[in-house]
mmCIF file of C-alpha atoms and ligand atoms in Angstrom:
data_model
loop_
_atom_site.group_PDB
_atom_site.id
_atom_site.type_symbol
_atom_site.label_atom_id
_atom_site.label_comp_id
_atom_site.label_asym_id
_atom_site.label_seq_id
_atom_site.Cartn_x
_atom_site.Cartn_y
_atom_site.Cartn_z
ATOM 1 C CA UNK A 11 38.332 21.830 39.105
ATOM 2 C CA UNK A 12 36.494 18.466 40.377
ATOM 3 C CA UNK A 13 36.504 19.223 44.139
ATOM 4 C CA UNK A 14 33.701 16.488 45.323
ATOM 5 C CA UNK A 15 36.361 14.139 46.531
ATOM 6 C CA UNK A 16 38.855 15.520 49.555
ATOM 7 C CA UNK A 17 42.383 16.675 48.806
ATOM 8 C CA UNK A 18 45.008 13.558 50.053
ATOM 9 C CA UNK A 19 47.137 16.129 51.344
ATOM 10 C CA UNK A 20 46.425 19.952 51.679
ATOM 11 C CA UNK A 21 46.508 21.955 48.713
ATOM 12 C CA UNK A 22 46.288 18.746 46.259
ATOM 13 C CA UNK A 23 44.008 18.760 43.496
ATOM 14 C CA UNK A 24 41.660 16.142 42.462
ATOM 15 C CA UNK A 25 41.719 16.751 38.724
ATOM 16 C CA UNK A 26 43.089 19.288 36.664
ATOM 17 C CA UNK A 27 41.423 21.648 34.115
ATOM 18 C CA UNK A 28 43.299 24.217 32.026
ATOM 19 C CA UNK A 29 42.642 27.666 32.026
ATOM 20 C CA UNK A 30 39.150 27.535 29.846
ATOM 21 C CA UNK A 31 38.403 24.714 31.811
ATOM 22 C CA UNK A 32 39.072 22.008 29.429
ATOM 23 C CA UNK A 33 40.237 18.965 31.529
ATOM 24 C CA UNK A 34 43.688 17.598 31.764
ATOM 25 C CA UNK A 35 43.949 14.342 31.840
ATOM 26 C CA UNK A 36 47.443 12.913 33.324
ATOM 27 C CA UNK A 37 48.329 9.608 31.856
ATOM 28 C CA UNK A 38 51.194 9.074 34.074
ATOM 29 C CA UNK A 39 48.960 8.560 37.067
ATOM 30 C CA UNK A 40 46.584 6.742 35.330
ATOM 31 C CA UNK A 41 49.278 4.019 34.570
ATOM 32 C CA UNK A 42 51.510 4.559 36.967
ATOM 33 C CA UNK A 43 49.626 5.826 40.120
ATOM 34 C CA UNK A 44 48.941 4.327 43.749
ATOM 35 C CA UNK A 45 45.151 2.864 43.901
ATOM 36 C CA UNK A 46 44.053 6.062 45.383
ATOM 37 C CA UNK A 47 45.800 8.407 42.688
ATOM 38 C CA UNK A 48 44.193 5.814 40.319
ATOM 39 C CA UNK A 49 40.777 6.226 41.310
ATOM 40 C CA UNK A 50 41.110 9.939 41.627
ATOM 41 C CA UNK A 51 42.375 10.138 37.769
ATOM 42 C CA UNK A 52 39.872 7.781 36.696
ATOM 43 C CA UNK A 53 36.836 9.932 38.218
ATOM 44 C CA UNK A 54 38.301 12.737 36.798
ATOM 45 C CA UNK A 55 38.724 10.957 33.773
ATOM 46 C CA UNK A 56 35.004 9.569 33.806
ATOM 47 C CA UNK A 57 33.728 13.831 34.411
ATOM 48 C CA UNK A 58 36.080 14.645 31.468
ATOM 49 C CA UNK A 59 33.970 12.279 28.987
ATOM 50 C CA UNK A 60 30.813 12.603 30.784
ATOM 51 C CA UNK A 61 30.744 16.894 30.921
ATOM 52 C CA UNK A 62 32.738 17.286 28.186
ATOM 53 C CA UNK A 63 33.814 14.099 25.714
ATOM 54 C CA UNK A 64 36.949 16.289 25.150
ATOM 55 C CA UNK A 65 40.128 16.589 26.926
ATOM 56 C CA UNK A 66 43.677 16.887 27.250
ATOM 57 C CA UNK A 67 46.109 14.390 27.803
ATOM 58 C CA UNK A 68 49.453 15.186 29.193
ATOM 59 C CA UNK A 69 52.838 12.907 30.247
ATOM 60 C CA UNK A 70 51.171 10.560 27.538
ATOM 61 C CA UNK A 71 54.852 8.880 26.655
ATOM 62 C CA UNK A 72 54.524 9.826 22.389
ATOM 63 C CA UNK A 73 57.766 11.582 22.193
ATOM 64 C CA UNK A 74 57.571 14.988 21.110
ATOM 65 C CA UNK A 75 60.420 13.662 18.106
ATOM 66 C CA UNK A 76 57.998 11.576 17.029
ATOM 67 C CA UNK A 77 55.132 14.382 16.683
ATOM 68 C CA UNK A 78 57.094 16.351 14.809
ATOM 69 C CA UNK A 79 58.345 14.129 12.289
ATOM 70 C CA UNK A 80 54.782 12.661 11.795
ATOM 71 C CA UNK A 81 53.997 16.433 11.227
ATOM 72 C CA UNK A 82 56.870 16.911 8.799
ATOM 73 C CA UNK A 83 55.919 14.108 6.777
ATOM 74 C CA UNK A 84 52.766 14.915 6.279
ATOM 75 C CA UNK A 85 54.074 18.468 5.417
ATOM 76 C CA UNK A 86 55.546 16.611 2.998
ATOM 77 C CA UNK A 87 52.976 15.016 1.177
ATOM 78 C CA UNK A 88 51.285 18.159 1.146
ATOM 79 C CA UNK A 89 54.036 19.707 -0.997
ATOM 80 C CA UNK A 90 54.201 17.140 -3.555
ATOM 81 C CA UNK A 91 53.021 18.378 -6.991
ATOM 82 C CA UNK A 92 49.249 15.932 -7.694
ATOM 83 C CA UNK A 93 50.237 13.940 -9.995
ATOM 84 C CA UNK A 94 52.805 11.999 -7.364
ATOM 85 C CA UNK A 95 49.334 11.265 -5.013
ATOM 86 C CA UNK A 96 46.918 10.998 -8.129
ATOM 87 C CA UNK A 97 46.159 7.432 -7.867
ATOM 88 C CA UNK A 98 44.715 8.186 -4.207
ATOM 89 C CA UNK A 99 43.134 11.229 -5.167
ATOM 90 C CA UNK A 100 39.035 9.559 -6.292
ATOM 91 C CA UNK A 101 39.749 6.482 -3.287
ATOM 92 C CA UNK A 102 36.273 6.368 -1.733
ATOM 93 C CA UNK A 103 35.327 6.444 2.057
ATOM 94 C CA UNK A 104 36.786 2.816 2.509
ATOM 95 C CA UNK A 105 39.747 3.109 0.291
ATOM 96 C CA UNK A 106 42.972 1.816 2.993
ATOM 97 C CA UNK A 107 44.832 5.604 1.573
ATOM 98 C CA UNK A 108 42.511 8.677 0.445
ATOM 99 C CA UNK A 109 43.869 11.709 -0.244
ATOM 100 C CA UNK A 110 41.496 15.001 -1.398
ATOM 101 C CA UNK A 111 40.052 18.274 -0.384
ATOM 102 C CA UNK A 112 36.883 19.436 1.552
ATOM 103 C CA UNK A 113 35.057 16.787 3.275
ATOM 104 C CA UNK A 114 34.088 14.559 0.476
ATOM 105 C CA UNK A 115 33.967 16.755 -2.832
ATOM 106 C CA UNK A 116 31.556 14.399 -3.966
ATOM 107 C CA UNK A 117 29.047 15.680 -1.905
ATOM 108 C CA UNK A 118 30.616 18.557 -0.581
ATOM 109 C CA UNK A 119 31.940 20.530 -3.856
ATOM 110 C CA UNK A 120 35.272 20.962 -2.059
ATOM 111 C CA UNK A 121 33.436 24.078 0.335
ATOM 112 C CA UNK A 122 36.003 22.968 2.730
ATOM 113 C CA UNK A 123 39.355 24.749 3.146
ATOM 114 C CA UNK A 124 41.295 21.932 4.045
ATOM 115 C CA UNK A 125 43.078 19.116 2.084
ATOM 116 C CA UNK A 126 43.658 16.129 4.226
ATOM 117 C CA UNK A 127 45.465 12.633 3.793
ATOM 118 C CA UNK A 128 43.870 9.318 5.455
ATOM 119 C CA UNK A 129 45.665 6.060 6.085
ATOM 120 C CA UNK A 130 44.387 2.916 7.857
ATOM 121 C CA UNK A 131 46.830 1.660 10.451
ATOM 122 C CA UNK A 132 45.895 -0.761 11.564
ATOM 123 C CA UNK A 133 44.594 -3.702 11.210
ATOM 124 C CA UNK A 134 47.383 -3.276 8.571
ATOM 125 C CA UNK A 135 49.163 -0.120 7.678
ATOM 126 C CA UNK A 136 48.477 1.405 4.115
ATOM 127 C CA UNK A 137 50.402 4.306 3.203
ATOM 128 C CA UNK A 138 51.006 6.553 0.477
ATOM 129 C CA UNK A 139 54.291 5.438 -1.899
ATOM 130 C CA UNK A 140 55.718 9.317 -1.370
ATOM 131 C CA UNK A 141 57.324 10.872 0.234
ATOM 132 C CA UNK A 142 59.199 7.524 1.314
ATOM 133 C CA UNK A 143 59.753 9.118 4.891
ATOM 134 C CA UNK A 144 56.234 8.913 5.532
ATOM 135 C CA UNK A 145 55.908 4.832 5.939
ATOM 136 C CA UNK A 146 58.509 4.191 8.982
ATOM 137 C CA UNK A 147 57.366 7.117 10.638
ATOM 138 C CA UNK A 148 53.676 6.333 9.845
ATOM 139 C CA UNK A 149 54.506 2.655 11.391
ATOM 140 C CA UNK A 150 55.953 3.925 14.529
ATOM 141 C CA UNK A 151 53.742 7.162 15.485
ATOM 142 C CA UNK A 152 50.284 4.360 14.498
ATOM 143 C CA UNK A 153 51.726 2.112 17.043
ATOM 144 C CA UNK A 154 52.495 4.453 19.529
ATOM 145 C CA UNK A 155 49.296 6.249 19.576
ATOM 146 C CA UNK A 156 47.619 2.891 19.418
ATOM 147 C CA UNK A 157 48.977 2.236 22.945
ATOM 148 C CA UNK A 158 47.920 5.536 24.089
ATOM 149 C CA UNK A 159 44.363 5.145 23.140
ATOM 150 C CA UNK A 160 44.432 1.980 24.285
ATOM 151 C CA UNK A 161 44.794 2.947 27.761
ATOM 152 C CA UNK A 162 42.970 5.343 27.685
ATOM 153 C CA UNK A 163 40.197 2.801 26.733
ATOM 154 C CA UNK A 164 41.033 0.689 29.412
ATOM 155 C CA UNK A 165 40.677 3.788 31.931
ATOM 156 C CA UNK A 166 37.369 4.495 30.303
ATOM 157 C CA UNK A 167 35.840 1.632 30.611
ATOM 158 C CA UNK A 168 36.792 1.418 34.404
ATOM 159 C CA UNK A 169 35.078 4.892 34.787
ATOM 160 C CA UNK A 170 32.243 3.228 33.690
ATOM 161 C CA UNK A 171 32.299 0.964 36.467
ATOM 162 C CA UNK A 172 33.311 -1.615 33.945
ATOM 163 C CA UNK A 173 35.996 -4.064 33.794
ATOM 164 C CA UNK A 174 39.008 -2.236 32.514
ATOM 165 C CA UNK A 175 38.777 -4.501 29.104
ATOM 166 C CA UNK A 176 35.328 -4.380 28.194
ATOM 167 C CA UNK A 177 34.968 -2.027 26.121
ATOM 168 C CA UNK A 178 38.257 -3.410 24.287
ATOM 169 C CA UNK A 179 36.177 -6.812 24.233
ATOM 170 C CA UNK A 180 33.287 -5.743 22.721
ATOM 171 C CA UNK A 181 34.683 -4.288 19.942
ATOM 172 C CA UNK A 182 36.570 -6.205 18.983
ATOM 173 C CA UNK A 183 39.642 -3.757 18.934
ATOM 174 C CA UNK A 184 42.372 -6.193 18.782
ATOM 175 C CA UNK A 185 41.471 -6.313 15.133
ATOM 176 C CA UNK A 186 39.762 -2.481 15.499
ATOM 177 C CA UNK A 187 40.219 0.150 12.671
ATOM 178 C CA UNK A 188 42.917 3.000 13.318
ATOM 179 C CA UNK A 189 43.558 5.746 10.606
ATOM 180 C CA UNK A 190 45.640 8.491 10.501
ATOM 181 C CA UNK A 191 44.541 11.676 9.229
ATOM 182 C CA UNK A 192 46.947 14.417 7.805
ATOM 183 C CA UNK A 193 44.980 17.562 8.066
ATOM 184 C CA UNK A 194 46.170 21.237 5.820
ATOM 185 C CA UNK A 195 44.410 23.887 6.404
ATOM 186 C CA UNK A 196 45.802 26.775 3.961
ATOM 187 C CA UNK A 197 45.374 30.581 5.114
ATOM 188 C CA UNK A 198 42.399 31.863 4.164
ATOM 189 C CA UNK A 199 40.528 34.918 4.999
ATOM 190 C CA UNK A 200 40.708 38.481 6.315
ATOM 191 C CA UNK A 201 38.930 41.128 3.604
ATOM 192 C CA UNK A 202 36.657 43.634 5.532
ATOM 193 C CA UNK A 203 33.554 41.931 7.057
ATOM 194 C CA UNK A 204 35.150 38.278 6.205
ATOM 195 C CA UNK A 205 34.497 36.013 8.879
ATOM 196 C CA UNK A 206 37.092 33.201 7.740
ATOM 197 C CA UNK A 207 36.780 30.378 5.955
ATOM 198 C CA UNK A 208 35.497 26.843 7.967
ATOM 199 C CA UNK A 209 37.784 23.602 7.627
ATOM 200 C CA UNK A 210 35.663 21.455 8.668
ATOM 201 C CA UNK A 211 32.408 21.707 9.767
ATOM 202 C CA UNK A 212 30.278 21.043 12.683
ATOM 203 C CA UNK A 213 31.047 17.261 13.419
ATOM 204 C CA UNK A 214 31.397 14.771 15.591
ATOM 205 C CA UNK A 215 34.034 12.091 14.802
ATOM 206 C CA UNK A 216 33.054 8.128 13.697
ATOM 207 C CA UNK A 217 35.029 6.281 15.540
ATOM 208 C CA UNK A 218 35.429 5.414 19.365
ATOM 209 C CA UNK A 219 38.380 8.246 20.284
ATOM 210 C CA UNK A 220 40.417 10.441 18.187
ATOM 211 C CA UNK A 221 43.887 11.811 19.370
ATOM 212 C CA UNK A 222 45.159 15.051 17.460
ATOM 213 C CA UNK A 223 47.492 17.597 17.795
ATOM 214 C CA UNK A 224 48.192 20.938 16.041
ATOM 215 C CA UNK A 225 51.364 22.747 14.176
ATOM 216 C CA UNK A 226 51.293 25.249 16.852
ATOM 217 C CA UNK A 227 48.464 27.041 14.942
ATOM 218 C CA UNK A 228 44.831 27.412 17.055
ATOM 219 C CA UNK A 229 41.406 26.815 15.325
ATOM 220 C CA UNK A 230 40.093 23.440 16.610
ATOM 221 C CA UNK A 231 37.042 24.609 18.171
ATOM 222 C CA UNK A 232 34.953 22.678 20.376
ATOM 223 C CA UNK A 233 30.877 22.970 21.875
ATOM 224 C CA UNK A 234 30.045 22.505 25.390
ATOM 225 C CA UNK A 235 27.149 23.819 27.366
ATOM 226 C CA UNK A 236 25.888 24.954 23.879
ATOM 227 C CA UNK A 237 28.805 27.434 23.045
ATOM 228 C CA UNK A 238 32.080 26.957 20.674
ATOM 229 C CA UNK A 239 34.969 27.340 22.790
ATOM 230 C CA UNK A 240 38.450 27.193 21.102
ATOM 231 C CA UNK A 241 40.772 24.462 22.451
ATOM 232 C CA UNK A 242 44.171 26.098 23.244
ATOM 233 C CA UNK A 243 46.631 23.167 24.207
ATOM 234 C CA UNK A 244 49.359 22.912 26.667
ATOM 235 C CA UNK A 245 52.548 22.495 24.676
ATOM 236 C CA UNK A 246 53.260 18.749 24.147
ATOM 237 C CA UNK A 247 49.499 17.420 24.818
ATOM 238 C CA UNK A 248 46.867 15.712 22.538
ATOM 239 C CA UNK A 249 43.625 16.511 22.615
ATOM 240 C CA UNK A 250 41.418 12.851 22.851
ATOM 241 C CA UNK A 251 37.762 13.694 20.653
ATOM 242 C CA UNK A 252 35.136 11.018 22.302
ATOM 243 C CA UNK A 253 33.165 9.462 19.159
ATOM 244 C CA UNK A 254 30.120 8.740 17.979
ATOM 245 C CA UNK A 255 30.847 4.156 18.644
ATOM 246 C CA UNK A 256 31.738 5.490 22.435
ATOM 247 C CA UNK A 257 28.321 7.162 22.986
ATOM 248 C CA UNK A 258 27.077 4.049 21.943
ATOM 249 C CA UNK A 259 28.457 1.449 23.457
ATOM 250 C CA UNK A 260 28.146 3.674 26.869
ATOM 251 C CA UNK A 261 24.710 3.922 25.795
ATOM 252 C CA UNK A 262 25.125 7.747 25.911
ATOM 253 C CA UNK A 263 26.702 8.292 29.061
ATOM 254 C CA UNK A 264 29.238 9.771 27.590
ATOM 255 C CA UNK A 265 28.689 11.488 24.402
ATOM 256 C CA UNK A 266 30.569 11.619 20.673
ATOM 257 C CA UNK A 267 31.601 15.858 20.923
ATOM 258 C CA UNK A 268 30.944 18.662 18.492
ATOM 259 C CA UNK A 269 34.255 20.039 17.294
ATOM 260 C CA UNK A 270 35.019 21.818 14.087
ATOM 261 C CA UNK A 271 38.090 23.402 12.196
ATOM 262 C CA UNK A 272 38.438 27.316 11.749
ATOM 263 C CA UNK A 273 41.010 28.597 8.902
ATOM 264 C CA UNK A 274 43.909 31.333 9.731
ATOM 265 C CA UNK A 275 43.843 34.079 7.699
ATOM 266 C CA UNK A 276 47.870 34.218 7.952
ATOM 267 C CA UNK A 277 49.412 31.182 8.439
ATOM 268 C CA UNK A 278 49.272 27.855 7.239
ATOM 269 C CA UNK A 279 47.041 25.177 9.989
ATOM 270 C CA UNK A 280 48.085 21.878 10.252
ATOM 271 C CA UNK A 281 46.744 18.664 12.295
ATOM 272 C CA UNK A 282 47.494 14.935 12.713
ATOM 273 C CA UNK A 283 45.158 12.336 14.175
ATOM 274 C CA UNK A 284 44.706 9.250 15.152
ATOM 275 C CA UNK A 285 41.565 7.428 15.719
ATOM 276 C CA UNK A 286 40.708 4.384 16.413
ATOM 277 C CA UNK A 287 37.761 2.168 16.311
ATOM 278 C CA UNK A 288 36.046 -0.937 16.508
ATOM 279 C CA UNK A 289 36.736 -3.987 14.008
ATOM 280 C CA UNK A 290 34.664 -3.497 10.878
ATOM 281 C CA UNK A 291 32.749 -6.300 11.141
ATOM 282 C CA UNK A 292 31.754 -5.844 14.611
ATOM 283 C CA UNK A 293 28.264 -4.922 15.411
ATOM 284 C CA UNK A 294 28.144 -2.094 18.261
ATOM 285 C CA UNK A 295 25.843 -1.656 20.622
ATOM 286 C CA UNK A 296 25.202 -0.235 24.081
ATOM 287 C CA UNK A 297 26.413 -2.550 27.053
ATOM 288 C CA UNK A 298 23.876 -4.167 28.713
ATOM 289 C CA UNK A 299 25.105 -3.201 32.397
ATOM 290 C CA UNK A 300 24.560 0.073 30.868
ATOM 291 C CA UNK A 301 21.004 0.057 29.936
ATOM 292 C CA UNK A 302 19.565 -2.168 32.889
ATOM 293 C CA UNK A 303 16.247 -0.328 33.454
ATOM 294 C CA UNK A 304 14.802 2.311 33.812
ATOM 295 C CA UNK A 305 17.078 3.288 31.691
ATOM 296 C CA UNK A 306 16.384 1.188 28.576
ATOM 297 C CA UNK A 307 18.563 1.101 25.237
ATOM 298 C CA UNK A 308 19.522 4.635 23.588
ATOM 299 C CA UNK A 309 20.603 2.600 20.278
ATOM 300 C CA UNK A 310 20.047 0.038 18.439
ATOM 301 C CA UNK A 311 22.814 -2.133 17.162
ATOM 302 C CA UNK A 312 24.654 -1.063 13.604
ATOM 303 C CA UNK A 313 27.767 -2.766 12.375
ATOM 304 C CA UNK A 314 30.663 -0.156 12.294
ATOM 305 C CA UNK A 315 31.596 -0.713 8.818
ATOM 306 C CA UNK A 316 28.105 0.596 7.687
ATOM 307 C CA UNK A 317 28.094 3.412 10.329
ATOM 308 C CA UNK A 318 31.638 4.399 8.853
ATOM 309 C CA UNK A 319 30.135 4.316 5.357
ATOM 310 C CA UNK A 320 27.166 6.339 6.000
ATOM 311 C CA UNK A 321 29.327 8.919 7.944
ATOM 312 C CA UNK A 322 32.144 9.555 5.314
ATOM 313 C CA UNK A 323 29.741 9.065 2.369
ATOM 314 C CA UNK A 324 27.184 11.896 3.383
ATOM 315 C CA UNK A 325 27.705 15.153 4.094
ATOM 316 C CA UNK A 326 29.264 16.156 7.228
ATOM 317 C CA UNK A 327 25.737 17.086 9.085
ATOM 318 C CA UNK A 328 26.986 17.426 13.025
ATOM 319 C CA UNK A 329 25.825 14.309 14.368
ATOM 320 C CA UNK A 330 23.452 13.465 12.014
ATOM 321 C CA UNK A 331 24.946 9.505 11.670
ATOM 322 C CA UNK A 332 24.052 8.965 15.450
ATOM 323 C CA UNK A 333 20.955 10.283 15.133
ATOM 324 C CA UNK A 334 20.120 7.263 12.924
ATOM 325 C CA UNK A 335 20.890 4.519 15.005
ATOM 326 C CA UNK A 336 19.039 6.318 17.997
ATOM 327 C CA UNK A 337 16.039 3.922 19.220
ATOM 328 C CA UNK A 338 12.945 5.804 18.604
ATOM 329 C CA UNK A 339 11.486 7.018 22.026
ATOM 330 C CA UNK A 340 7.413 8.402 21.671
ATOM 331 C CA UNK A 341 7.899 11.627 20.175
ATOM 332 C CA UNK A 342 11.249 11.217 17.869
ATOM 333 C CA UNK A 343 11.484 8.612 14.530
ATOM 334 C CA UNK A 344 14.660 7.494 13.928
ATOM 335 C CA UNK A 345 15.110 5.655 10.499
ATOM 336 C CA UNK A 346 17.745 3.751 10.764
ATOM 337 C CA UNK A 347 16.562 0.841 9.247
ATOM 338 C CA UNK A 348 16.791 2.985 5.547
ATOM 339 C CA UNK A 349 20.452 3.022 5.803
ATOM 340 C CA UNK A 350 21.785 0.101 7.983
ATOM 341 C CA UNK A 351 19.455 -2.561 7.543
HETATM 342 C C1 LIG B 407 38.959 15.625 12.016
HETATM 343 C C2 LIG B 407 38.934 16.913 12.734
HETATM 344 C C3 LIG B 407 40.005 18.986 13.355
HETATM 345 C C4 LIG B 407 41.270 19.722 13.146
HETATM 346 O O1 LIG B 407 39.929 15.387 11.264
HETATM 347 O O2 LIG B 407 38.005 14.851 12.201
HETATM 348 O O3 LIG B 407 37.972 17.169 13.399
HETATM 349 O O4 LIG B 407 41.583 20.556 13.983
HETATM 350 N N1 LIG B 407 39.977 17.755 12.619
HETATM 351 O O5 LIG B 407 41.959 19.474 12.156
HETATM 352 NI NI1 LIG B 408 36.783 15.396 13.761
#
């Protein structure tokens, strides 16, 4: 529990961590809070991406309807025999609708236990033809979440010591990327001495945040101080991934988290997320109030359409994208100039 800051009243908590520790975030406050509750959630807010670039968000206003039949849908598409989601199935990394196994069998031979559907929302939604549910509740759970993330963004950015739109400025994400990701994880598993198949790798994710939730079924797992920790949520939360464009542009203040997906050996896994981004064509890069010195740049500018590229085209290598667009300090060489130049 964040304790620097005195209680208001007796008894009151500053911030709020679950069980393992994993911080809850309260957006309810955060929108709706006196100045002082304000500035209470967004320190705790600012710890929670700082310690951990992974928490929970609670009273976040997505109806729980509205999860489920986002969940169902995707369910859906899951079920339908290939040939109804063939002409999605070789879509590339910047394809609007992709739908496949693994990471990206091209590069991965399908060693992934996972199949996974991914739609850009925004901008402008793209969405698979079938099932026909899955457009009009793809519409309304993109723009919902949108909001969300949005401001959560906004709260971000203050926690920076920023002004609440800055970040949103920068990148441009009034015309930002958002895709939504439909995530299967079949059982898998469970002979003598089998340790499970892996989902998804050691990663962290491309864009600026990622918002996801979970059929009820644990194996999201997540590092911090060096170990994997599995995220258990409270019922009716998200859990918001910080990405690889937000260690960036806070020029690694907060940093882009390791997470990867574990496979039940019994029962069927399923995720949805939502992530948004900066616009494609925008060129990221730290903010200069952020790098005054000593401190000095941690990255050098990229554009996010070629980060996204690299990222999805590769395979997944933990954070081996950022590592690319790290300025070279006197005993590390970062080549970033081979892919994004
Ligand atoms: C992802 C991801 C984890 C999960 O889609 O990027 O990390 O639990 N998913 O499905
Ligand atoms: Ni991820």
């Amino acid at each position: 529990m964040d304790m620097d800051y005195p209680p208001r009243y007796p008894g009151q908590p500053s911030g709020v961590c679950s069980d393992d520790g994993i911080p809850v975030v309260d957006l309810a406050v955060l929108v709706n809070g006196d100045a002082w509750e304000r500035a209470q959630a967004i320190r705790h807010l600012g710890r929670a991406c700082q310690d951990w670039g992974f928490f929970m968000v609670t009273n976040h206003g997505v109806p729980e309807t509205l999860q489920s039949a986002m969940m169902d849908a995707c369910r859906e598409l899951f079920s339908l025999p290939p040939e109804q989601k063939q002409e999605h199935l070789d879509a590339g990394p910047m394809d609007p609708v992709r739908v496949g196994t693994g990471f990206n069998s091209a590069v991965d031979g399908a060693r992934y236990w996972r199949d996974y559907v991914k739609m850009f929302a925004h901008p402008e939604l793209h969405c698979p033809a079938k099932p026909e549910s899955l457009r009009g509740v793809a519409a309304e759970y993109a723009a919902c979440t949108r909001g969300l993330l949005l401001e959560l963004t906004a709260a971000i950015s203050e926690s920076l010591g920023l002004e609440g739109g800055l970040i949103a400025q920068r990148l441009d994400l009034a015309s930002g990327l958002q895709i939504l990701v439909g995530n299967h994880y079949p059982p898998c598993g469970g002979g003598p001495g089998d340790d499970g198949a892996v989902g998804l790798p050691a990663h962290s994710d491309h864009g600026l945040l990622t918002l996801l939730f979970q059929n009820g079924v644990d194996g999201l797992q997540v590092k911090h101080d060096g170990r994997w920790l599995l995220a258990k949520p409270i019922p009716g939360s998200f859990f918001v991934i910080a990405g690889d464009q937000l260690e960036i542009v806070s020029n690694g203040r907060y940093k882009g988290v390791l997470h990867r997906a574990l496979v039940d050996r019994e029962q069927v896994r399923m995720s949805c997320v939502s992530l948004i981004g900066p616009c494609l064509d925008a060129v990221v890069e730290p903010v200069p109030e952020l790098a005054a010195p000593p401190l000095g740049l941690e990255f050098r500018g990229v554009k996010y359409r070629d980060y996204m590229e690299h990222q999805q085209s590769n395979k997944l290598n933990e954070k081996g994208a950022l590592d690319l667009v790290r300025v070279a300090t006197a005993d590390t060489y970062s080549p970033a100039h081979i892919f994004f130049n």
